[in-house]
mmCIF file of C-alpha atoms and ligand atoms in Angstrom:
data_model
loop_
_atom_site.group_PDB
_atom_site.id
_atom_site.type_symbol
_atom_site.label_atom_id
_atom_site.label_comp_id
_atom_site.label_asym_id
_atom_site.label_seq_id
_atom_site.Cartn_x
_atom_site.Cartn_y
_atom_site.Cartn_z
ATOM 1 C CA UNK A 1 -36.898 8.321 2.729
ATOM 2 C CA UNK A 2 -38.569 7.075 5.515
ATOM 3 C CA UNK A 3 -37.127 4.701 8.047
ATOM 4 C CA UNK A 4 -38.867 1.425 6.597
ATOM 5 C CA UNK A 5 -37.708 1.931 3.369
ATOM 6 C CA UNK A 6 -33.758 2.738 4.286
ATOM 7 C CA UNK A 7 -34.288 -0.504 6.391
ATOM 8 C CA UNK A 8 -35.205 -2.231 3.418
ATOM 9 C CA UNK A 9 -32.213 -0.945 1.285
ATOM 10 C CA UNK A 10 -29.772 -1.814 4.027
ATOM 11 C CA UNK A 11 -31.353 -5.535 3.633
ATOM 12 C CA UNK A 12 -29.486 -6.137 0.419
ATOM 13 C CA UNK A 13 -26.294 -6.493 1.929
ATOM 14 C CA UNK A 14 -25.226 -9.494 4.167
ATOM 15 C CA UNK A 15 -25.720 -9.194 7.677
ATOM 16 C CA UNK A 16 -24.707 -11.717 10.587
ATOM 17 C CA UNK A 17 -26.525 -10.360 13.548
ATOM 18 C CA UNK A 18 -23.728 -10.653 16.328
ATOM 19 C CA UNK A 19 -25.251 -8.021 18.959
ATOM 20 C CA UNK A 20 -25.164 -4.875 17.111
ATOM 21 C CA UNK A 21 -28.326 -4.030 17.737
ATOM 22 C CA UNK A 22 -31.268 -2.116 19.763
ATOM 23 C CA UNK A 23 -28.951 -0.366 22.544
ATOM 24 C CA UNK A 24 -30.337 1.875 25.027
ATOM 25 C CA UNK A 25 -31.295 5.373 24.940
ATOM 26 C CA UNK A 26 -31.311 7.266 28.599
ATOM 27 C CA UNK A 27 -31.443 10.730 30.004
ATOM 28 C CA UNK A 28 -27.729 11.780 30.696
ATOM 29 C CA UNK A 29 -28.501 13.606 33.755
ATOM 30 C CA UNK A 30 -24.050 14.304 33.696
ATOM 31 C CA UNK A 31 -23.581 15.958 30.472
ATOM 32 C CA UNK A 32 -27.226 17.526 31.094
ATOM 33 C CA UNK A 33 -25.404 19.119 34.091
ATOM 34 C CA UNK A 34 -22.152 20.014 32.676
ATOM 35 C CA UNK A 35 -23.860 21.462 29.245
ATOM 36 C CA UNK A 36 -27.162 22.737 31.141
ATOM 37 C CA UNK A 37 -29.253 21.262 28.108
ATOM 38 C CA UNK A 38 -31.400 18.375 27.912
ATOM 39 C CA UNK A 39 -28.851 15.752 27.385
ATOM 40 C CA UNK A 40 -29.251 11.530 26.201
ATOM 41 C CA UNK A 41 -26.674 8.859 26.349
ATOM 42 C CA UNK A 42 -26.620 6.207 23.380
ATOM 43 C CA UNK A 43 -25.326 3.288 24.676
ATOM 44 C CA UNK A 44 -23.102 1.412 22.328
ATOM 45 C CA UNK A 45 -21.154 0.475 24.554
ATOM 46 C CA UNK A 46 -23.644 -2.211 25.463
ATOM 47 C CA UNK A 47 -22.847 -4.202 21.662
ATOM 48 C CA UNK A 48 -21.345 -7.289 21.565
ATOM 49 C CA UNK A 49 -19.140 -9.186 24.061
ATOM 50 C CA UNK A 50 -17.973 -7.532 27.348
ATOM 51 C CA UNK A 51 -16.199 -5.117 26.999
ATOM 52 C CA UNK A 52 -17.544 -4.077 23.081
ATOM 53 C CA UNK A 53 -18.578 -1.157 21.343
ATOM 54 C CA UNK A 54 -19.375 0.483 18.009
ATOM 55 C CA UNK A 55 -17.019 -2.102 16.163
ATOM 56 C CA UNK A 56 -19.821 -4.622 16.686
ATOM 57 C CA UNK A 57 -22.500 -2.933 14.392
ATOM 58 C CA UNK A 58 -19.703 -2.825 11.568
ATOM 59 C CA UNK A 59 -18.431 -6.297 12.070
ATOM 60 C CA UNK A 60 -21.890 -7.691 11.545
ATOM 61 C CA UNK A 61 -21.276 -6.523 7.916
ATOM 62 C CA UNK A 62 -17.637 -7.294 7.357
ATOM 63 C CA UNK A 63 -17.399 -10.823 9.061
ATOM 64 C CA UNK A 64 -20.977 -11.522 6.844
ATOM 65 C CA UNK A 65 -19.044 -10.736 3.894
ATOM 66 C CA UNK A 66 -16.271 -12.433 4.358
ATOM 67 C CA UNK A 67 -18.203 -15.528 4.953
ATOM 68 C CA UNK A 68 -20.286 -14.797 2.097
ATOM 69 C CA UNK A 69 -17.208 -15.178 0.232
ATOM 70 C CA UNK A 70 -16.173 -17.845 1.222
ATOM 71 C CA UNK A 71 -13.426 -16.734 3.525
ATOM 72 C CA UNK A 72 -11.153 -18.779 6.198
ATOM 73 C CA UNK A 73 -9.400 -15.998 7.373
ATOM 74 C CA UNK A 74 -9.785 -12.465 8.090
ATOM 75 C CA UNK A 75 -7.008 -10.470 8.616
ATOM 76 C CA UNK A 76 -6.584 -6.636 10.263
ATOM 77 C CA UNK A 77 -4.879 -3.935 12.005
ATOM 78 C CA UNK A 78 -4.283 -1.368 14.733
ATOM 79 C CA UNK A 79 -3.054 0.052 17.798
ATOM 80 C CA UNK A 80 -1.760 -2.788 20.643
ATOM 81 C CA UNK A 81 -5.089 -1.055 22.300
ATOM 82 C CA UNK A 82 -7.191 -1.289 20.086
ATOM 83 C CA UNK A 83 -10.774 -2.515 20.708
ATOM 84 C CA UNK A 84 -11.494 -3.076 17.054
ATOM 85 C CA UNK A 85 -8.476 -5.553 16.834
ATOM 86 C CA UNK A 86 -10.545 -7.191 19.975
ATOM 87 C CA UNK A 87 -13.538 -7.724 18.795
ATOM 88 C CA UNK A 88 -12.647 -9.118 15.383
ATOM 89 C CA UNK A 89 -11.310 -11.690 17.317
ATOM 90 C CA UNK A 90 -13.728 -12.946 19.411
ATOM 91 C CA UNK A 91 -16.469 -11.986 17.165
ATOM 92 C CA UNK A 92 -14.621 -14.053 14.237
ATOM 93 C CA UNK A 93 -14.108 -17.054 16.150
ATOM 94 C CA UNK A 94 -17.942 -16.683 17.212
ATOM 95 C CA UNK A 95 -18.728 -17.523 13.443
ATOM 96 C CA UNK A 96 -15.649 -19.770 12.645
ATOM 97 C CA UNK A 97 -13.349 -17.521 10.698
ATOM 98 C CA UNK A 98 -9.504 -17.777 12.035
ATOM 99 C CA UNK A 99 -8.222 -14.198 12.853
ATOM 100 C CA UNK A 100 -5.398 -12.322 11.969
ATOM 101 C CA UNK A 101 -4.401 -9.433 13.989
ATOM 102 C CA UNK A 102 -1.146 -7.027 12.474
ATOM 103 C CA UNK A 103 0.518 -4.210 15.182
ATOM 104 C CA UNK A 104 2.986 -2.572 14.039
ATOM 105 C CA UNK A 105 4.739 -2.521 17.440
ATOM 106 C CA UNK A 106 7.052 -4.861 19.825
ATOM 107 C CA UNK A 107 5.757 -7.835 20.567
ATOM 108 C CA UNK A 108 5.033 -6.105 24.594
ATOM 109 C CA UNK A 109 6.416 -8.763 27.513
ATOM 110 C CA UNK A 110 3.057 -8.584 28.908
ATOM 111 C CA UNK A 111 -0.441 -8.497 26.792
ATOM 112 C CA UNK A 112 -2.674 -5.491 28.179
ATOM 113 C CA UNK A 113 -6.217 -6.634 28.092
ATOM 114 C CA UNK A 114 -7.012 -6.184 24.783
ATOM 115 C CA UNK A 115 -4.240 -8.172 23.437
ATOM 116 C CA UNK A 116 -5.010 -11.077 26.083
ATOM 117 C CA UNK A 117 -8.959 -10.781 25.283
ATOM 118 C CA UNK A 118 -7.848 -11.463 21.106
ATOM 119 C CA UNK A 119 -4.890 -14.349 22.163
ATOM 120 C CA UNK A 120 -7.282 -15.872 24.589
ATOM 121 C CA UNK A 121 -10.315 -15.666 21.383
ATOM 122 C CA UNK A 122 -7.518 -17.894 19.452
ATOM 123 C CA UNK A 123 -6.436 -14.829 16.861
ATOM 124 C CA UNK A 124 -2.826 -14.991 15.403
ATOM 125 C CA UNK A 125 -0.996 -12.044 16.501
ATOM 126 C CA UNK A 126 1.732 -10.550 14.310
ATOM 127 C CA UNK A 127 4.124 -7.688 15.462
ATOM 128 C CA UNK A 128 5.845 -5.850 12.837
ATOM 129 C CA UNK A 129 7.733 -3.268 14.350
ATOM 130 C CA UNK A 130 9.960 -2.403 11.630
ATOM 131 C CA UNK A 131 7.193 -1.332 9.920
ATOM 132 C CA UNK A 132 5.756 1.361 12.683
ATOM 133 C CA UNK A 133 8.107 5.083 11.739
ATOM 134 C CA UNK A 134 7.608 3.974 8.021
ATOM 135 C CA UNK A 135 3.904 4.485 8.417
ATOM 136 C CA UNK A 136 3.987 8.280 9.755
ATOM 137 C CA UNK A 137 1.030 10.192 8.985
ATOM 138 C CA UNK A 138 -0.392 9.154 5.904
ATOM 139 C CA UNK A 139 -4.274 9.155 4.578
ATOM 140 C CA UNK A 140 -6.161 6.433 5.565
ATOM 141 C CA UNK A 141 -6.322 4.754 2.532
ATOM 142 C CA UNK A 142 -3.281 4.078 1.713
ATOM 143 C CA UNK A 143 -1.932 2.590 5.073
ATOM 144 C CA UNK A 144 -4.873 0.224 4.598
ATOM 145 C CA UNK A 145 -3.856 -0.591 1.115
ATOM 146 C CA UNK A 146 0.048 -1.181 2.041
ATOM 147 C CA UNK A 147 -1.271 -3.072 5.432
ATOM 148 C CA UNK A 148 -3.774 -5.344 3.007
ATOM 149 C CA UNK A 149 -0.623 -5.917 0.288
ATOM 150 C CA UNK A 150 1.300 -7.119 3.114
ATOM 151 C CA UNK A 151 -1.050 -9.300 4.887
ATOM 152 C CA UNK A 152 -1.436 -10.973 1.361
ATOM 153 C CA UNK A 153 1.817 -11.757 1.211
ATOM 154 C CA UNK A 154 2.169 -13.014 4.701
ATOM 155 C CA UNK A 155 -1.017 -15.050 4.594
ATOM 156 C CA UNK A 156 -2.195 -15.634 0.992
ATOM 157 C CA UNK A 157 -5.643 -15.822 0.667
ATOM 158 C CA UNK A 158 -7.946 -13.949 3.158
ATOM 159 C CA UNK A 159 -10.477 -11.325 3.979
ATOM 160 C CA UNK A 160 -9.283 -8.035 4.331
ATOM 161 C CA UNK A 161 -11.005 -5.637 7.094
ATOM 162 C CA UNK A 162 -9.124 -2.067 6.921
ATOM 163 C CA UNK A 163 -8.145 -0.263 9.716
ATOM 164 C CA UNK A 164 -10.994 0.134 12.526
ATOM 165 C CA UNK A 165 -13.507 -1.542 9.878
ATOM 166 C CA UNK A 166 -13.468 1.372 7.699
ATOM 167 C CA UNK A 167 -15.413 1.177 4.353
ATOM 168 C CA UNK A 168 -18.791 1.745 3.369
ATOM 169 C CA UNK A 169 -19.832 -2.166 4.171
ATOM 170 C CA UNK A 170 -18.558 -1.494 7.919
ATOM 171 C CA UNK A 171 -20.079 1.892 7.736
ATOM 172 C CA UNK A 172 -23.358 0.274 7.385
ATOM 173 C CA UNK A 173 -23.590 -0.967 10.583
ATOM 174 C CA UNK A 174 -23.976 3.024 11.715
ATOM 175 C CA UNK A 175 -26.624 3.455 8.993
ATOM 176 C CA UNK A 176 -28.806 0.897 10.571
ATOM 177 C CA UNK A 177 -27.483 2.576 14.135
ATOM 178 C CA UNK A 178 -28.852 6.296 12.609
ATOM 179 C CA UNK A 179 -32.558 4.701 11.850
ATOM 180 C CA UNK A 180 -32.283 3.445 15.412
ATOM 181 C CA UNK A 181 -31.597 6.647 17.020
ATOM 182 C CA UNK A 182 -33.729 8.949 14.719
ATOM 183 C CA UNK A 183 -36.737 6.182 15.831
ATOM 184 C CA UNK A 184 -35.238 6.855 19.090
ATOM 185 C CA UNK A 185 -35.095 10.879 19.097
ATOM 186 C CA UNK A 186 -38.692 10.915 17.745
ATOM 187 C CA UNK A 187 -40.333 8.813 20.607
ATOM 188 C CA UNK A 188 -38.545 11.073 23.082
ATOM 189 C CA UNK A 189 -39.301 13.690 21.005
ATOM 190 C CA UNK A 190 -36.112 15.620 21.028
ATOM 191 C CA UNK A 191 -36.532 17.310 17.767
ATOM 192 C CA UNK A 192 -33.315 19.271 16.505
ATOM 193 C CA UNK A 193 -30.629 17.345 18.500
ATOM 194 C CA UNK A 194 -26.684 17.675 18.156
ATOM 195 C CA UNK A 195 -25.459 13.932 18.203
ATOM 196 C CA UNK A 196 -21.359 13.514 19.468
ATOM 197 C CA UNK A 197 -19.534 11.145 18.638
ATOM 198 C CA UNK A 198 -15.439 10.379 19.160
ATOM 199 C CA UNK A 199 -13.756 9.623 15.380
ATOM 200 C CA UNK A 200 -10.535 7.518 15.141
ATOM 201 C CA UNK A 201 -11.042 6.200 11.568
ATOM 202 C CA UNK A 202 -14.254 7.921 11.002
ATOM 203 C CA UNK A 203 -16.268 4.815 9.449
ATOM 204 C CA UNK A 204 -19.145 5.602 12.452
ATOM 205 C CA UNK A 205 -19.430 8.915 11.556
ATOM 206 C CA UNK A 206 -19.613 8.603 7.665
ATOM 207 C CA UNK A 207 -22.527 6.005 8.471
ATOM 208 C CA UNK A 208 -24.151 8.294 10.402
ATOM 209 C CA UNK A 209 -23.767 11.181 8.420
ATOM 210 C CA UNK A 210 -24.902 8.734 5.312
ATOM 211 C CA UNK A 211 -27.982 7.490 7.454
ATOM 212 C CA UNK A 212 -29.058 10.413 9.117
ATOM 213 C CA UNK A 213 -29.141 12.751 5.399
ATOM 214 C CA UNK A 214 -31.487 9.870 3.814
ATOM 215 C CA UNK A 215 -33.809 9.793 6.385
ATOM 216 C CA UNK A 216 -34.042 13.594 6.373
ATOM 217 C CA UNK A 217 -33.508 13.447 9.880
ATOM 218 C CA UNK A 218 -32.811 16.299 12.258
ATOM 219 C CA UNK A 219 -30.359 14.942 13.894
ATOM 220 C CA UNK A 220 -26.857 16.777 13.781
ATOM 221 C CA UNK A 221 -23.724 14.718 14.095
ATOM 222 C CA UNK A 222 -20.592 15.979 15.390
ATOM 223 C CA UNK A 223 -17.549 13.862 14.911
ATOM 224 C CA UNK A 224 -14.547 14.561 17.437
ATOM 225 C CA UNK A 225 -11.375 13.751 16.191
ATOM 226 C CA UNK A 226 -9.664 12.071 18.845
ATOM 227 C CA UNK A 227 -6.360 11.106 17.225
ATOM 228 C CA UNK A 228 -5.381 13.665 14.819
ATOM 229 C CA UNK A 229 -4.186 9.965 12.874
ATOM 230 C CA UNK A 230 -4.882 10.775 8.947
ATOM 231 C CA UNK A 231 -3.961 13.434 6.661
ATOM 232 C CA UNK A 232 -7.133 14.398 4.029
ATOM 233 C CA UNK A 233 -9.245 13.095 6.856
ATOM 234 C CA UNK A 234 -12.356 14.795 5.894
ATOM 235 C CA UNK A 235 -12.005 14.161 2.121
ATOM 236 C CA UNK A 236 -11.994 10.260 3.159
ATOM 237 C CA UNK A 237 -14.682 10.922 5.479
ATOM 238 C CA UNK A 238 -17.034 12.806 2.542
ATOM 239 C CA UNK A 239 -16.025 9.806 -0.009
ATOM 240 C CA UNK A 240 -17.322 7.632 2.563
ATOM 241 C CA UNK A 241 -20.119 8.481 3.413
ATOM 242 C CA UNK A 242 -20.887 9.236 -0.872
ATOM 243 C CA UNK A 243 -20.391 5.657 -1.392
ATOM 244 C CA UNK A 244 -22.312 4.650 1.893
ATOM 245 C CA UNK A 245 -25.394 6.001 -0.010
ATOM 246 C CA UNK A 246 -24.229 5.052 -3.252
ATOM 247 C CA UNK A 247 -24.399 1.015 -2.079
ATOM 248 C CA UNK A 248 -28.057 1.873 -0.724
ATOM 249 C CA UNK A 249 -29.122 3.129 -4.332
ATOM 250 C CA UNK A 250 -29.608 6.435 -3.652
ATOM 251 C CA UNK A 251 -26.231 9.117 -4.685
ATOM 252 C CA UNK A 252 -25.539 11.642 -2.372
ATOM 253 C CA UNK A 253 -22.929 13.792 -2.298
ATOM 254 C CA UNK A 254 -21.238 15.904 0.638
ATOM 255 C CA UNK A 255 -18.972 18.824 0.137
ATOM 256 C CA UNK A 256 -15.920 19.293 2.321
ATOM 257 C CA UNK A 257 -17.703 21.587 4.057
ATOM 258 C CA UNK A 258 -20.616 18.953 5.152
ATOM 259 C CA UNK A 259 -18.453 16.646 6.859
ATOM 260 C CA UNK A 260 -19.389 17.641 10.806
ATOM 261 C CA UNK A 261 -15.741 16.527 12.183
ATOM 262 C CA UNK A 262 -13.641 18.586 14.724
ATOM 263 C CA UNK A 263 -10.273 17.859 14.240
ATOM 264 C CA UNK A 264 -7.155 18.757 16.465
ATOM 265 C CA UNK A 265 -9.193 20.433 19.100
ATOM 266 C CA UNK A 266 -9.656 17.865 21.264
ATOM 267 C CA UNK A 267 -6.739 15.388 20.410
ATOM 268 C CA UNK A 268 -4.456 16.501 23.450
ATOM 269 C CA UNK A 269 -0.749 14.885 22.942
ATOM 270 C CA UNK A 270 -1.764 12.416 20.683
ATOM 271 C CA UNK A 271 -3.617 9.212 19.900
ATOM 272 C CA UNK A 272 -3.880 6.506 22.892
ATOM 273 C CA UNK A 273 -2.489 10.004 24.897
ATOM 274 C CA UNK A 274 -5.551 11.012 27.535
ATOM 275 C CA UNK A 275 -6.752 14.902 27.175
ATOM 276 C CA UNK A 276 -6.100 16.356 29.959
ATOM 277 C CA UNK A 277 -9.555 18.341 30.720
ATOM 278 C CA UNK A 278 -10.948 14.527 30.661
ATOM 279 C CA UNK A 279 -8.882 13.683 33.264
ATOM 280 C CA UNK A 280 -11.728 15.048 36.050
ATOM 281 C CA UNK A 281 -14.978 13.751 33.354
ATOM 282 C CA UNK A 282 -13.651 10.052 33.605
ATOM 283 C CA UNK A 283 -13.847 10.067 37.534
ATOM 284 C CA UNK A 284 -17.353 11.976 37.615
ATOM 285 C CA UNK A 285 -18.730 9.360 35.090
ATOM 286 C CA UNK A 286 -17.056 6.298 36.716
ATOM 287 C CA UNK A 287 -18.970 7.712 40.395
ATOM 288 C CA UNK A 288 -22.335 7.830 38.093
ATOM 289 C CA UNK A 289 -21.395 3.587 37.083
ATOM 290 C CA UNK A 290 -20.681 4.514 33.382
ATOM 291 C CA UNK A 291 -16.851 4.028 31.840
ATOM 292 C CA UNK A 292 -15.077 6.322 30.013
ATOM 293 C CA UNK A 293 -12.677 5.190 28.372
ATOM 294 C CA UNK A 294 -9.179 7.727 28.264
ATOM 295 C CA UNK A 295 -8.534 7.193 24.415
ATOM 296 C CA UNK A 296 -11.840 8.080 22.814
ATOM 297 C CA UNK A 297 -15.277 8.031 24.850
ATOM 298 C CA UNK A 298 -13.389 10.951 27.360
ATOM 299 C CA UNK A 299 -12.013 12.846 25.012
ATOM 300 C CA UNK A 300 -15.294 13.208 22.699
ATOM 301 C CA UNK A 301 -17.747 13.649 25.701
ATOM 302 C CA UNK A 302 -14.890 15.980 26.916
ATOM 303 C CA UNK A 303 -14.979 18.352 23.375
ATOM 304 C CA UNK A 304 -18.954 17.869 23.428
ATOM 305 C CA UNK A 305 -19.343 20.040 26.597
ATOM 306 C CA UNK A 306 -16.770 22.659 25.711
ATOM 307 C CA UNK A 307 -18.200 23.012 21.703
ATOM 308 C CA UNK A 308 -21.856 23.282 23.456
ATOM 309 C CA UNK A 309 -20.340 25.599 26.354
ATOM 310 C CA UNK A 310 -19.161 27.726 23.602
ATOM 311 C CA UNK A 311 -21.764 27.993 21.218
ATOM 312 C CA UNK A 312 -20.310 25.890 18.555
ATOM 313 C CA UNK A 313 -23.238 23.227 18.013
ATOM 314 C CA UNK A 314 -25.465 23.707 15.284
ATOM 315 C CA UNK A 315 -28.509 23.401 17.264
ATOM 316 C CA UNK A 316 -29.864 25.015 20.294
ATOM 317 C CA UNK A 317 -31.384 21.911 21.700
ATOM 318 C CA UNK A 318 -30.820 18.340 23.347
ATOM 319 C CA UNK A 319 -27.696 16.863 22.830
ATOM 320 C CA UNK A 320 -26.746 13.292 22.481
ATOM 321 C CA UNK A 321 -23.886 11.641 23.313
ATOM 322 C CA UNK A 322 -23.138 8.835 21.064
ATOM 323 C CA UNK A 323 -21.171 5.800 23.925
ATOM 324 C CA UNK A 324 -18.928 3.917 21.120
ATOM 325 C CA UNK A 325 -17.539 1.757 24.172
ATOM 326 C CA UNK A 326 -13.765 0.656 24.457
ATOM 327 C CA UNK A 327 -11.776 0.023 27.731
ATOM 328 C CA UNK A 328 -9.291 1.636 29.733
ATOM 329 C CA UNK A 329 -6.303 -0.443 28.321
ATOM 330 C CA UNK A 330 -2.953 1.394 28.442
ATOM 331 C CA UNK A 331 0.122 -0.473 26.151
HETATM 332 C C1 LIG B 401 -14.380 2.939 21.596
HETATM 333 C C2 LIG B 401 -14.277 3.557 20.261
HETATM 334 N N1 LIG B 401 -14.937 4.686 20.015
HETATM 335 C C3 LIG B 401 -14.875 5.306 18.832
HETATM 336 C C4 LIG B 401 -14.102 4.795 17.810
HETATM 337 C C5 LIG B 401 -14.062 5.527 16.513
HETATM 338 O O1 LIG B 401 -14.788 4.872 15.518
HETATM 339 P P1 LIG B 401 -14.381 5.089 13.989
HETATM 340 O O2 LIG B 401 -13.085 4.376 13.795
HETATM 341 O O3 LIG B 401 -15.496 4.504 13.241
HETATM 342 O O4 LIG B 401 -14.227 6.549 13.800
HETATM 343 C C6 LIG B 401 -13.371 3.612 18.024
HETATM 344 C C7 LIG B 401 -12.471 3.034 16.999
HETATM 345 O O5 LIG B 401 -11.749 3.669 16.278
HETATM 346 C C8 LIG B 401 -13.456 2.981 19.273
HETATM 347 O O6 LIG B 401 -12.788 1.851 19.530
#
């Protein structure tokens, strides 16, 4: 379909525009040099209040819905880091919805940024730690579906937002994001392009898959698993993006197989644990006034130019790096 009509589809579901929108698209003269193809920067990390990021385009969906519901609360997850955890907060208050943030850690003597960004925005915090070596590696449906049982019993009634605003109503924030980059590509006229991306809960990369496959794009996402978090990963990631297309009334399905997602390469030590090839990328990018962030942006652009130094993109021309924004916040 073309882009006009996806657009179209995407306008039956509630949208609160919040700044998730219409982000630059510039040569990457850095990952041009260290991949010695034609390289663009998408920069997401532009969305939403300082410092935001690819959370923004699926929060316009998820806090519209939960207004559109009625809701006073929202409630979610994540790591003491994370920048989803952030923005729900100050995007929630920007719309009057009282936030409820869950970690299942220590409450930590003193707040890194992200934690003082949310407190400061007016969200409840809540730290659970007895719940954190319970959780172990699980799929990512079910530790949002024990998370969103016990949130209702802490808080009663509320709106639920799963784990780095995964679902296919936070996923399509990334749809609309995949008509703006295809509109993009084709005025730079890139053509075949590889499009990386980091993946924590993989809700930006089912969109994107979902978006890109209904405009017939050709585009090629590839999804760098930065945390190594969820077991059945790519099933969830398929079923996604399936229902992504399903709520824009057109079925699609994607095998196994489909799913563009590199996991355990790139996740060094851990989640939250910097990859140590990155360590040299962050300071090159930081001298060339973009942030890279050591939890996701470094690791993906990191696996980007070692998958396209060895062959292993699907195409043969530009790359794009996808900028999903975060901050350098350590717990
Ligand atoms: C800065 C940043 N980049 C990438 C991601 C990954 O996005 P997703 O959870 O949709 O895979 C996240 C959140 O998880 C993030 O905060």
């Amino acid at each position: 379909m073309d882009a006009t009509t996806l657009l179209r589809a995407l306008a039956a579901h509630p949208r609160l525009a919040l700044g998730g929108t219409d982000s630059p698209f510039e040569p990457f003269p850095l990952l041009e040099e260290l991949s010695r193809r034609p390289a663009w920067i998408k920069r997401d990390d532009t969305l939403g209040p300082a410092p935001g990021g690819n959370k923004t385009r699926k929060l316009e969906y998820l806090l519209a819905e939960a207004r559109r519901r009625g809701a006073r609360r929202v409630a979610t997850f994540g790591a003491l880091t994370s920048n989803h955890t952030r923005l729900t907060a100050v995007l929630a208050r920007e719309v009057g919805l009282e936030a409820h943030l869950f970690f299942f850690d220590r409450r930590p003597a003193e707040f890194n940024s992200s934690l003082a960004i949310a407190a400061e925005a007016g969200a409840r915090l809540h730290f659970l730690p007895a719940f954190r070596n319970a959780r172990g590696r699980m799929r990512l449906e079910t530790s949002n579906r024990l998370t969103h049982a016990l949130c209702l019993a802490r808080l009663g009634r509320h709106y639920f937002i799963p784990a780095g605003g995964h679902g296919w109503r936070g996923a399509m924030g990334y749809v609309r994001a995949a008509v703006e980059i295809h509109r993009q590509a084709v005025a730079a006229r890139l053509g075949p392009a590889c499009l990386g991306l980091a993946v924590g809960t993989g809700g930006t990369l089912a969109g994107l898959m979902a978006g890109l496959r209904l405009l017939d794009s050709p585009l090629q996402p590839v999804g760098i698993d930065i945390g190594g978090l969820w077991r059945g990963f790519r099933r969830s990631i398929a079923t996604l993006a399936e229902e992504v297309c399903h709520h824009l009334g057109t079925p699609t399905s994607f095998a196994l197989e489909e799913v563009p997602l590199i996991e355990k390469r790139y996740v060094g030590p851990g989640y939250g644990e910097p990859l140590p090839e990155a360590a040299g990328l962050e300071a090159r990018a930081s001298a060339a006034g973009l942030s890279l962030d050591p939890v996701y942006t470094a690791k993906a652009l990191a696996g980007l130019v070692d998958l396209t130094r060895r062959g292993r993109v699907a195409s043969d021309g530009p790359l794009i790096f996808l900028h999903t924004g975060g901050t350098a916040t350590r717990s």
